[in-house]
mmCIF file of C-alpha atoms in Angstrom:
data_model
loop_
_atom_site.group_PDB
_atom_site.id
_atom_site.type_symbol
_atom_site.label_atom_id
_atom_site.label_comp_id
_atom_site.label_asym_id
_atom_site.label_seq_id
_atom_site.Cartn_x
_atom_site.Cartn_y
_atom_site.Cartn_z
ATOM 1 C CA UNK A 26 -14.749 -22.747 -107.482
ATOM 2 C CA UNK A 27 -18.365 -22.304 -107.239
ATOM 3 C CA UNK A 28 -19.333 -18.656 -106.945
ATOM 4 C CA UNK A 29 -20.658 -18.780 -103.733
ATOM 5 C CA UNK A 30 -16.874 -19.878 -103.225
ATOM 6 C CA UNK A 31 -14.987 -17.879 -104.810
ATOM 7 C CA UNK A 32 -17.066 -14.314 -103.703
ATOM 8 C CA UNK A 33 -15.373 -16.573 -100.177
ATOM 9 C CA UNK A 34 -12.249 -16.572 -100.494
ATOM 10 C CA UNK A 35 -12.519 -12.673 -102.399
ATOM 11 C CA UNK A 36 -14.166 -10.928 -99.515
ATOM 12 C CA UNK A 37 -11.278 -12.555 -96.270
ATOM 13 C CA UNK A 38 -8.761 -11.673 -99.214
ATOM 14 C CA UNK A 39 -10.576 -7.899 -98.779
ATOM 15 C CA UNK A 40 -10.539 -8.574 -95.113
ATOM 16 C CA UNK A 41 -7.094 -8.675 -94.679
ATOM 17 C CA UNK A 42 -7.906 -12.218 -93.638
ATOM 18 C CA UNK A 43 -4.349 -14.551 -93.509
ATOM 19 C CA UNK A 44 -3.735 -16.857 -97.329
ATOM 20 C CA UNK A 45 -3.376 -19.612 -94.880
ATOM 21 C CA UNK A 46 -6.987 -19.383 -93.399
ATOM 22 C CA UNK A 47 -8.094 -18.690 -97.011
ATOM 23 C CA UNK A 48 -7.149 -21.537 -97.872
ATOM 24 C CA UNK A 49 -8.042 -24.081 -95.220
ATOM 25 C CA UNK A 50 -11.355 -22.794 -94.584
ATOM 26 C CA UNK A 51 -12.209 -23.114 -98.384
ATOM 27 C CA UNK A 52 -11.421 -26.697 -97.990
ATOM 28 C CA UNK A 53 -12.685 -27.340 -95.307
ATOM 29 C CA UNK A 54 -15.952 -24.665 -96.160
ATOM 30 C CA UNK A 55 -16.517 -25.955 -99.887
ATOM 31 C CA UNK A 56 -18.145 -29.750 -98.227
ATOM 32 C CA UNK A 57 -21.251 -28.374 -97.955
ATOM 33 C CA UNK A 58 -23.126 -25.588 -100.069
ATOM 34 C CA UNK A 59 -25.050 -24.621 -97.145
ATOM 35 C CA UNK A 60 -21.746 -23.446 -95.171
ATOM 36 C CA UNK A 61 -19.700 -21.345 -97.873
ATOM 37 C CA UNK A 62 -23.557 -18.947 -98.210
ATOM 38 C CA UNK A 63 -23.456 -19.174 -93.833
ATOM 39 C CA UNK A 64 -19.737 -18.385 -93.730
ATOM 40 C CA UNK A 65 -20.122 -15.291 -96.859
ATOM 41 C CA UNK A 66 -23.007 -14.217 -95.442
ATOM 42 C CA UNK A 67 -21.866 -14.568 -91.424
ATOM 43 C CA UNK A 68 -18.434 -12.007 -93.071
ATOM 44 C CA UNK A 69 -20.719 -9.478 -94.817
ATOM 45 C CA UNK A 70 -22.813 -9.332 -91.655
ATOM 46 C CA UNK A 71 -20.322 -9.582 -89.156
ATOM 47 C CA UNK A 72 -17.263 -8.730 -90.365
ATOM 48 C CA UNK A 73 -15.198 -10.791 -87.792
ATOM 49 C CA UNK A 74 -11.849 -10.862 -87.094
ATOM 50 C CA UNK A 75 -9.511 -14.299 -87.814
ATOM 51 C CA UNK A 76 -10.489 -15.483 -84.425
ATOM 52 C CA UNK A 77 -14.415 -15.152 -84.645
ATOM 53 C CA UNK A 78 -14.552 -16.175 -88.169
ATOM 54 C CA UNK A 79 -12.353 -19.675 -87.134
ATOM 55 C CA UNK A 80 -14.936 -20.143 -84.308
ATOM 56 C CA UNK A 81 -17.901 -20.165 -86.200
ATOM 57 C CA UNK A 82 -16.830 -21.777 -88.622
ATOM 58 C CA UNK A 83 -16.207 -25.092 -85.882
ATOM 59 C CA UNK A 84 -20.444 -24.210 -84.921
ATOM 60 C CA UNK A 85 -21.012 -25.108 -87.930
ATOM 61 C CA UNK A 86 -18.644 -27.782 -88.623
ATOM 62 C CA UNK A 87 -19.430 -29.742 -85.919
ATOM 63 C CA UNK A 88 -23.422 -29.161 -86.543
#
């Protein structure tokens, strides 16, 4: 696991995201370094709800 992946999971857990979402997000986003970095920045900047996080992750995956 990369440093950014570890940071992403830690931040998601600190924000109270469900364990299922944390593992699913890591599985999906770890396919791209840029996706992990983008979502990490999004979490820090926006502090989204789980629903908003999922919507942003879907947007990144579509692109």
